[in-house]
């Protein structure tokens, strides 16, 4: 196993003579931040490509003057500069060995927006979606929209000449650029436009001396992105220097401001989904749809679409969007496209929510395509070749043959209407033989693309992935012309050297080369990654969906949305873990304070497990890291208090000290002392402990029921499993329900029994109901229902979230022992249902348990039996109808439910009960122990203010406030002063209101209502 203890190491890059002098000069000359620390460098070693280069440092310029100052200092020190936006480039052009200019932190303003002129003035760090939001009230939009629109920047789009799904209607980014403000390598500022405006000295002479070559040397197709767009400088094209600059990948100058064109947005849209036998058939049909004026013609193949996506039957689909002045016109145009297409099946979607769901499938493909159907890895590198649309079908057939010849696999998708194909291929980039095959395939594919009249890049630029092969597309003479143009713009070769001209080899600087070749010794099983922690970390390919700041983006990543810092995004943490494994930048392995600090603000919400297109599970990685980081070392106080919460609460229960602790917690000085000693945020209130635990209530209630049944002669002393004629469920007494909110457990028992489900607590058995024999005496001692007699089950959640994995495994194994016979396949081929009321505990049992105890088959059996409250009612009582409530609801869907469990049954149960409205997404911000830990309060509060608290404030007085998670309810009570309720409590209250009269009658007859309610 690879040792990840502290190790010595240095950067793989050759440091310039005076790094300290460089840093000092940058600090002296710039107003923005200068960061040469381990974290800043580790976060920028990679983009979304296969490549990795270690920078000397990162600067965050505040304005164009800062950019000019940085370039002047770096030129004086002979250090290259790489401008960087969202870091989503797929060809390696956003990485470098010198200084990285992070243009997203400060230079991210929309300077002006002119609706009448239909233009906007933007800084390079503006995220595309922010521009779209600003333009939308005026009925306008920016035309190009890459799938990374929620986090890519305008500067990056201009640098790569990005396109997106609407390019058949509105073209590439270059088609939308009017003027550019640029700082050249020598620090001078120029304004680029038409008629040679802003061109460097000598560029016009160069172009006018090569007119014939420029008129004939470029393929004519809509998605030709490769190389420099020198043909835009032809006199018949207006000598457009700004357009020629687009797609130069930061090699000619650093963009500081852009004037861009906006287009009119359709008032209504419809989406026609056309089904074909395979992607070649879809590709053959795409070009024929263009005369009908669609807004998009996007292709998807079946391997990238989940079976429950609701698409029409077929093996590949075209997503064809149409627009109109109203929904009827948009629908009519979509119907016309369906009629004109020769398809297996078709579907027209007009509601916006349905369209968004389908577009999400397409946008996530850049991530989902990195995993083949069998789980093996696939990578970019030949992500976006483009050919003339009419040749796309023939090209795809040849492409498939080439893949087969090299024994490679990949699923094409992308912009079929423009002849641009995206694909992730299962290259072996870990071994020498695999890398050699990667190179041979790349060379042959370049020849294939050129033979079809295509471009090596149709959207993402050449970068390191394709620049070496540009002579195959353009010839050596035209590539030589590119080099001469680069030298005129940047004579010192300061800007992003190794890209586009005089490039690095396509098979060097691969990001996988630095990772351990032997498996790292870890605690979790990582079943989806072959048990290899390095493979788990490799899952992050950098598409940066975790950097999305829109409130409706899902759960991932709440700490990034709260702080705006890359190190607090899922991608940023994955990058630090990658560098920890590499050992070059992060040199102290599991002991790294940089990795620890980045993970500190991870809420372990598990949102990335579902929202990340490649399923990065940072909560698990955090638990793994903390396990190793604190091994043999003193842990933070919060790990000893909240991390071991189940043990402390059991002790309180055994000693009967809950009233005393509640009293002390209400006294200011005692509460402050307790919080300080326990590592709890001083702003937090300590939750009150229940006077009676759920299990004690259950035991008292059950004994009364059994005594009554015995008096009536309904039960005998024999005990038998699975003999009840009713459905049986084990109700899991999780720590939060048991000690802090037993009312939730009581309500669940009430509802489940009303639905015809017999409820028991573990460890226990089911009694057989029968007619007693004559003279038979029955004692309660015959019935192993007595609570606590055989130990306490626990999911281990708090131990896992604080990285106490040895304790977690011990707790989990004891739980499996206590569940005993229920998990024995010889006794129970299928384990009985285990209903877990706390979503975080249900998620821990369903995922953490089998992944941490991957060597114990009982863990998987228990995980398979876990049901949420709503799932239990849906599966065990399918014919039951909840009481009608007819009320609006708001509140919180627990983040673990969103990420692991799913909320479909909950939504259906609420609808059946007449509860209308949707629960807020995102994360409440408390997240178990996270929001209680000292130093986390402000981030926790910011997370809650994103969606949950605004939804609660906007609710009407009659709105029910639902929150199944104890953390969510606690956050609501402490920040909003509102009491949220579990869905079980709401339904139980409605049931009780319906039987109040019957209960009163029972009391008059001497029957205990707590015993009688819900009896058999």
mmCIF file of C-alpha atoms in Angstrom, residues 399-582:
data_model
loop_
_atom_site.group_PDB
_atom_site.id
_atom_site.type_symbol
_atom_site.label_atom_id
_atom_site.label_comp_id
_atom_site.label_asym_id
_atom_site.label_seq_id
_atom_site.Cartn_x
_atom_site.Cartn_y
_atom_site.Cartn_z
ATOM 1 C CA UNK A 399 -14.975 7.361 -36.050
ATOM 2 C CA UNK A 400 -16.607 4.204 -34.666
ATOM 3 C CA UNK A 401 -14.376 2.047 -36.865
ATOM 4 C CA UNK A 402 -11.289 3.876 -35.610
ATOM 5 C CA UNK A 403 -12.340 3.360 -32.004
ATOM 6 C CA UNK A 404 -12.781 -0.352 -32.633
ATOM 7 C CA UNK A 405 -9.421 -0.604 -34.366
ATOM 8 C CA UNK A 406 -7.744 0.744 -31.227
ATOM 9 C CA UNK A 407 -9.990 -1.254 -28.875
ATOM 10 C CA UNK A 408 -11.399 1.938 -27.400
ATOM 11 C CA UNK A 409 -14.908 2.975 -26.439
ATOM 12 C CA UNK A 410 -16.748 6.281 -26.367
ATOM 13 C CA UNK A 411 -20.289 7.592 -26.700
ATOM 14 C CA UNK A 412 -20.662 10.577 -29.050
ATOM 15 C CA UNK A 413 -23.056 13.380 -28.229
ATOM 16 C CA UNK A 414 -23.159 17.109 -28.827
ATOM 17 C CA UNK A 415 -24.004 19.729 -31.413
ATOM 18 C CA UNK A 416 -25.165 17.552 -34.308
ATOM 19 C CA UNK A 417 -26.708 20.487 -36.157
ATOM 20 C CA UNK A 418 -23.269 22.096 -36.413
ATOM 21 C CA UNK A 419 -21.391 18.865 -37.061
ATOM 22 C CA UNK A 420 -19.592 19.112 -33.685
ATOM 23 C CA UNK A 421 -19.177 15.936 -31.662
ATOM 24 C CA UNK A 422 -18.279 15.607 -28.004
ATOM 25 C CA UNK A 423 -17.007 12.273 -26.719
ATOM 26 C CA UNK A 424 -15.158 10.913 -23.714
ATOM 27 C CA UNK A 425 -12.981 7.900 -24.579
ATOM 28 C CA UNK A 426 -11.749 5.161 -22.245
ATOM 29 C CA UNK A 427 -8.070 5.922 -22.805
ATOM 30 C CA UNK A 428 -5.620 4.254 -20.469
ATOM 31 C CA UNK A 429 -3.643 7.289 -19.363
ATOM 32 C CA UNK A 430 -1.980 5.526 -16.433
ATOM 33 C CA UNK A 431 0.455 3.210 -18.217
ATOM 34 C CA UNK A 432 3.112 3.717 -20.854
ATOM 35 C CA UNK A 433 1.398 1.386 -23.299
ATOM 36 C CA UNK A 434 -1.923 3.141 -22.811
ATOM 37 C CA UNK A 435 -0.393 6.567 -23.347
ATOM 38 C CA UNK A 436 1.300 5.380 -26.551
ATOM 39 C CA UNK A 437 -2.051 4.137 -27.811
ATOM 40 C CA UNK A 438 -3.594 7.482 -26.874
ATOM 41 C CA UNK A 439 -1.010 9.201 -29.048
ATOM 42 C CA UNK A 440 -1.452 6.871 -32.042
ATOM 43 C CA UNK A 441 -5.222 7.221 -31.887
ATOM 44 C CA UNK A 442 -4.955 11.016 -31.678
ATOM 45 C CA UNK A 443 -2.748 11.173 -34.754
ATOM 46 C CA UNK A 444 -5.053 8.917 -36.775
ATOM 47 C CA UNK A 445 -8.177 10.743 -35.648
ATOM 48 C CA UNK A 446 -6.660 14.051 -36.703
ATOM 49 C CA UNK A 447 -6.148 12.609 -40.184
ATOM 50 C CA UNK A 448 -9.723 11.325 -40.210
ATOM 51 C CA UNK A 449 -11.190 14.685 -39.221
ATOM 52 C CA UNK A 450 -9.177 16.477 -41.900
ATOM 53 C CA UNK A 451 -10.250 13.939 -44.514
ATOM 54 C CA UNK A 452 -13.858 14.930 -43.825
ATOM 55 C CA UNK A 453 -13.041 18.621 -44.194
ATOM 56 C CA UNK A 454 -13.260 19.218 -40.467
ATOM 57 C CA UNK A 455 -11.615 21.091 -37.606
ATOM 58 C CA UNK A 456 -9.666 19.450 -34.773
ATOM 59 C CA UNK A 457 -11.509 21.727 -32.379
ATOM 60 C CA UNK A 458 -15.130 22.712 -32.806
ATOM 61 C CA UNK A 459 -15.667 24.487 -29.513
ATOM 62 C CA UNK A 460 -13.149 24.093 -26.696
ATOM 63 C CA UNK A 461 -9.960 25.201 -28.417
ATOM 64 C CA UNK A 462 -6.757 23.329 -29.167
ATOM 65 C CA UNK A 463 -4.787 23.818 -25.974
ATOM 66 C CA UNK A 464 -2.239 21.091 -25.372
ATOM 67 C CA UNK A 465 -4.599 18.354 -26.512
ATOM 68 C CA UNK A 466 -4.591 19.229 -30.212
ATOM 69 C CA UNK A 467 -2.149 22.046 -30.967
ATOM 70 C CA UNK A 468 0.673 19.633 -31.790
ATOM 71 C CA UNK A 469 -1.457 18.224 -34.604
ATOM 72 C CA UNK A 470 -2.457 21.526 -36.215
ATOM 73 C CA UNK A 471 0.025 21.036 -39.114
ATOM 74 C CA UNK A 472 -2.087 18.045 -40.190
ATOM 75 C CA UNK A 473 -5.057 20.367 -40.527
ATOM 76 C CA UNK A 474 -3.477 23.566 -41.784
ATOM 77 C CA UNK A 475 -0.096 22.505 -43.154
ATOM 78 C CA UNK A 476 3.265 23.708 -41.935
ATOM 79 C CA UNK A 477 3.182 26.978 -43.872
ATOM 80 C CA UNK A 478 -0.048 28.237 -42.327
ATOM 81 C CA UNK A 479 1.026 27.076 -38.861
ATOM 82 C CA UNK A 480 4.255 28.989 -39.455
ATOM 83 C CA UNK A 481 2.085 32.018 -40.144
ATOM 84 C CA UNK A 482 0.378 31.462 -36.778
ATOM 85 C CA UNK A 483 3.799 31.529 -35.112
ATOM 86 C CA UNK A 484 4.723 34.790 -36.788
ATOM 87 C CA UNK A 485 1.437 36.360 -35.663
ATOM 88 C CA UNK A 486 2.025 35.194 -32.081
ATOM 89 C CA UNK A 487 5.485 36.807 -32.119
ATOM 90 C CA UNK A 488 4.002 40.132 -33.209
ATOM 91 C CA UNK A 489 1.486 40.149 -30.373
ATOM 92 C CA UNK A 490 3.775 38.645 -27.713
ATOM 93 C CA UNK A 491 7.444 38.860 -28.727
ATOM 94 C CA UNK A 492 8.662 37.688 -25.308
ATOM 95 C CA UNK A 493 6.494 34.528 -25.467
ATOM 96 C CA UNK A 494 5.175 35.528 -22.053
ATOM 97 C CA UNK A 495 1.515 34.582 -22.522
ATOM 98 C CA UNK A 496 0.508 30.939 -22.141
ATOM 99 C CA UNK A 497 3.527 29.455 -23.928
ATOM 100 C CA UNK A 498 3.172 25.924 -25.220
ATOM 101 C CA UNK A 499 -0.371 26.502 -26.463
ATOM 102 C CA UNK A 500 -1.409 26.785 -30.137
ATOM 103 C CA UNK A 501 2.074 27.467 -31.518
ATOM 104 C CA UNK A 502 5.354 25.760 -30.586
ATOM 105 C CA UNK A 503 3.147 23.531 -28.439
ATOM 106 C CA UNK A 504 3.809 20.959 -25.793
ATOM 107 C CA UNK A 505 3.394 17.352 -26.874
ATOM 108 C CA UNK A 506 -0.108 16.036 -26.452
ATOM 109 C CA UNK A 507 1.105 13.131 -24.312
ATOM 110 C CA UNK A 508 3.152 15.055 -21.742
ATOM 111 C CA UNK A 509 2.077 16.882 -18.564
ATOM 112 C CA UNK A 510 -0.718 14.333 -18.068
ATOM 113 C CA UNK A 511 -2.335 14.845 -14.696
ATOM 114 C CA UNK A 512 -2.425 11.169 -13.836
ATOM 115 C CA UNK A 513 1.327 10.637 -14.036
ATOM 116 C CA UNK A 514 1.925 11.958 -10.513
ATOM 117 C CA UNK A 515 -0.638 9.767 -8.743
ATOM 118 C CA UNK A 516 0.369 6.673 -6.752
ATOM 119 C CA UNK A 517 0.596 3.491 -8.785
ATOM 120 C CA UNK A 518 -0.320 1.302 -5.806
ATOM 121 C CA UNK A 519 -3.658 1.487 -3.975
ATOM 122 C CA UNK A 520 -3.727 3.794 -0.969
ATOM 123 C CA UNK A 521 -4.579 2.155 2.353
ATOM 124 C CA UNK A 522 -8.073 3.477 3.161
ATOM 125 C CA UNK A 523 -11.058 2.622 5.328
ATOM 126 C CA UNK A 524 -13.997 2.919 2.936
ATOM 127 C CA UNK A 525 -14.511 0.365 0.198
ATOM 128 C CA UNK A 526 -15.106 2.780 -2.739
ATOM 129 C CA UNK A 527 -17.086 0.105 -4.607
ATOM 130 C CA UNK A 528 -17.672 2.314 -7.650
ATOM 131 C CA UNK A 529 -13.932 2.941 -7.995
ATOM 132 C CA UNK A 530 -12.573 -0.561 -7.596
ATOM 133 C CA UNK A 531 -11.594 0.125 -3.996
ATOM 134 C CA UNK A 532 -9.016 2.683 -5.176
ATOM 135 C CA UNK A 533 -9.009 6.074 -3.424
ATOM 136 C CA UNK A 534 -6.936 7.564 -6.240
ATOM 137 C CA UNK A 535 -9.620 6.518 -8.730
ATOM 138 C CA UNK A 536 -12.260 8.091 -6.495
ATOM 139 C CA UNK A 537 -10.348 11.386 -6.465
ATOM 140 C CA UNK A 538 -9.838 11.128 -10.235
ATOM 141 C CA UNK A 539 -13.611 11.263 -10.616
ATOM 142 C CA UNK A 540 -13.421 15.046 -10.510
ATOM 143 C CA UNK A 541 -12.733 16.044 -14.106
ATOM 144 C CA UNK A 542 -13.120 19.745 -13.412
ATOM 145 C CA UNK A 543 -16.404 20.598 -15.148
ATOM 146 C CA UNK A 544 -17.087 22.681 -12.011
ATOM 147 C CA UNK A 545 -20.823 22.279 -11.669
ATOM 148 C CA UNK A 546 -20.092 22.677 -7.954
ATOM 149 C CA UNK A 547 -19.183 26.319 -8.647
ATOM 150 C CA UNK A 548 -22.737 27.117 -9.676
ATOM 151 C CA UNK A 549 -24.183 29.928 -7.567
ATOM 152 C CA UNK A 550 -27.818 29.798 -8.691
ATOM 153 C CA UNK A 551 -30.179 29.056 -5.821
ATOM 154 C CA UNK A 552 -32.097 26.472 -7.851
ATOM 155 C CA UNK A 553 -28.980 24.512 -8.834
ATOM 156 C CA UNK A 554 -29.558 21.760 -6.275
ATOM 157 C CA UNK A 555 -27.703 21.101 -3.041
ATOM 158 C CA UNK A 556 -24.071 21.096 -4.238
ATOM 159 C CA UNK A 557 -22.001 22.986 -3.103
ATOM 160 C CA UNK A 558 -23.393 25.124 -0.225
ATOM 161 C CA UNK A 559 -20.041 26.197 1.205
ATOM 162 C CA UNK A 560 -18.866 27.493 -2.177
ATOM 163 C CA UNK A 561 -22.061 29.466 -2.620
ATOM 164 C CA UNK A 562 -21.564 30.892 0.877
ATOM 165 C CA UNK A 563 -17.902 31.869 0.457
ATOM 166 C CA UNK A 564 -17.254 32.106 -3.285
ATOM 167 C CA UNK A 565 -13.846 30.521 -2.716
ATOM 168 C CA UNK A 566 -12.593 27.720 -4.996
ATOM 169 C CA UNK A 567 -11.067 25.818 -2.069
ATOM 170 C CA UNK A 568 -14.571 25.460 -0.602
ATOM 171 C CA UNK A 569 -16.020 23.921 -3.758
ATOM 172 C CA UNK A 570 -16.173 20.205 -4.407
ATOM 173 C CA UNK A 571 -13.732 20.640 -7.288
ATOM 174 C CA UNK A 572 -11.325 22.651 -5.173
ATOM 175 C CA UNK A 573 -11.260 20.008 -2.456
ATOM 176 C CA UNK A 574 -10.810 17.253 -5.026
ATOM 177 C CA UNK A 575 -7.873 19.162 -6.502
ATOM 178 C CA UNK A 576 -6.236 19.431 -3.081
ATOM 179 C CA UNK A 577 -6.738 15.715 -2.484
ATOM 180 C CA UNK A 578 -5.227 15.024 -5.917
ATOM 181 C CA UNK A 579 -2.180 17.094 -4.994
ATOM 182 C CA UNK A 580 -2.010 15.373 -1.618
ATOM 183 C CA UNK A 581 -1.769 12.033 -3.404
ATOM 184 C CA UNK A 582 0.765 13.472 -5.861
#
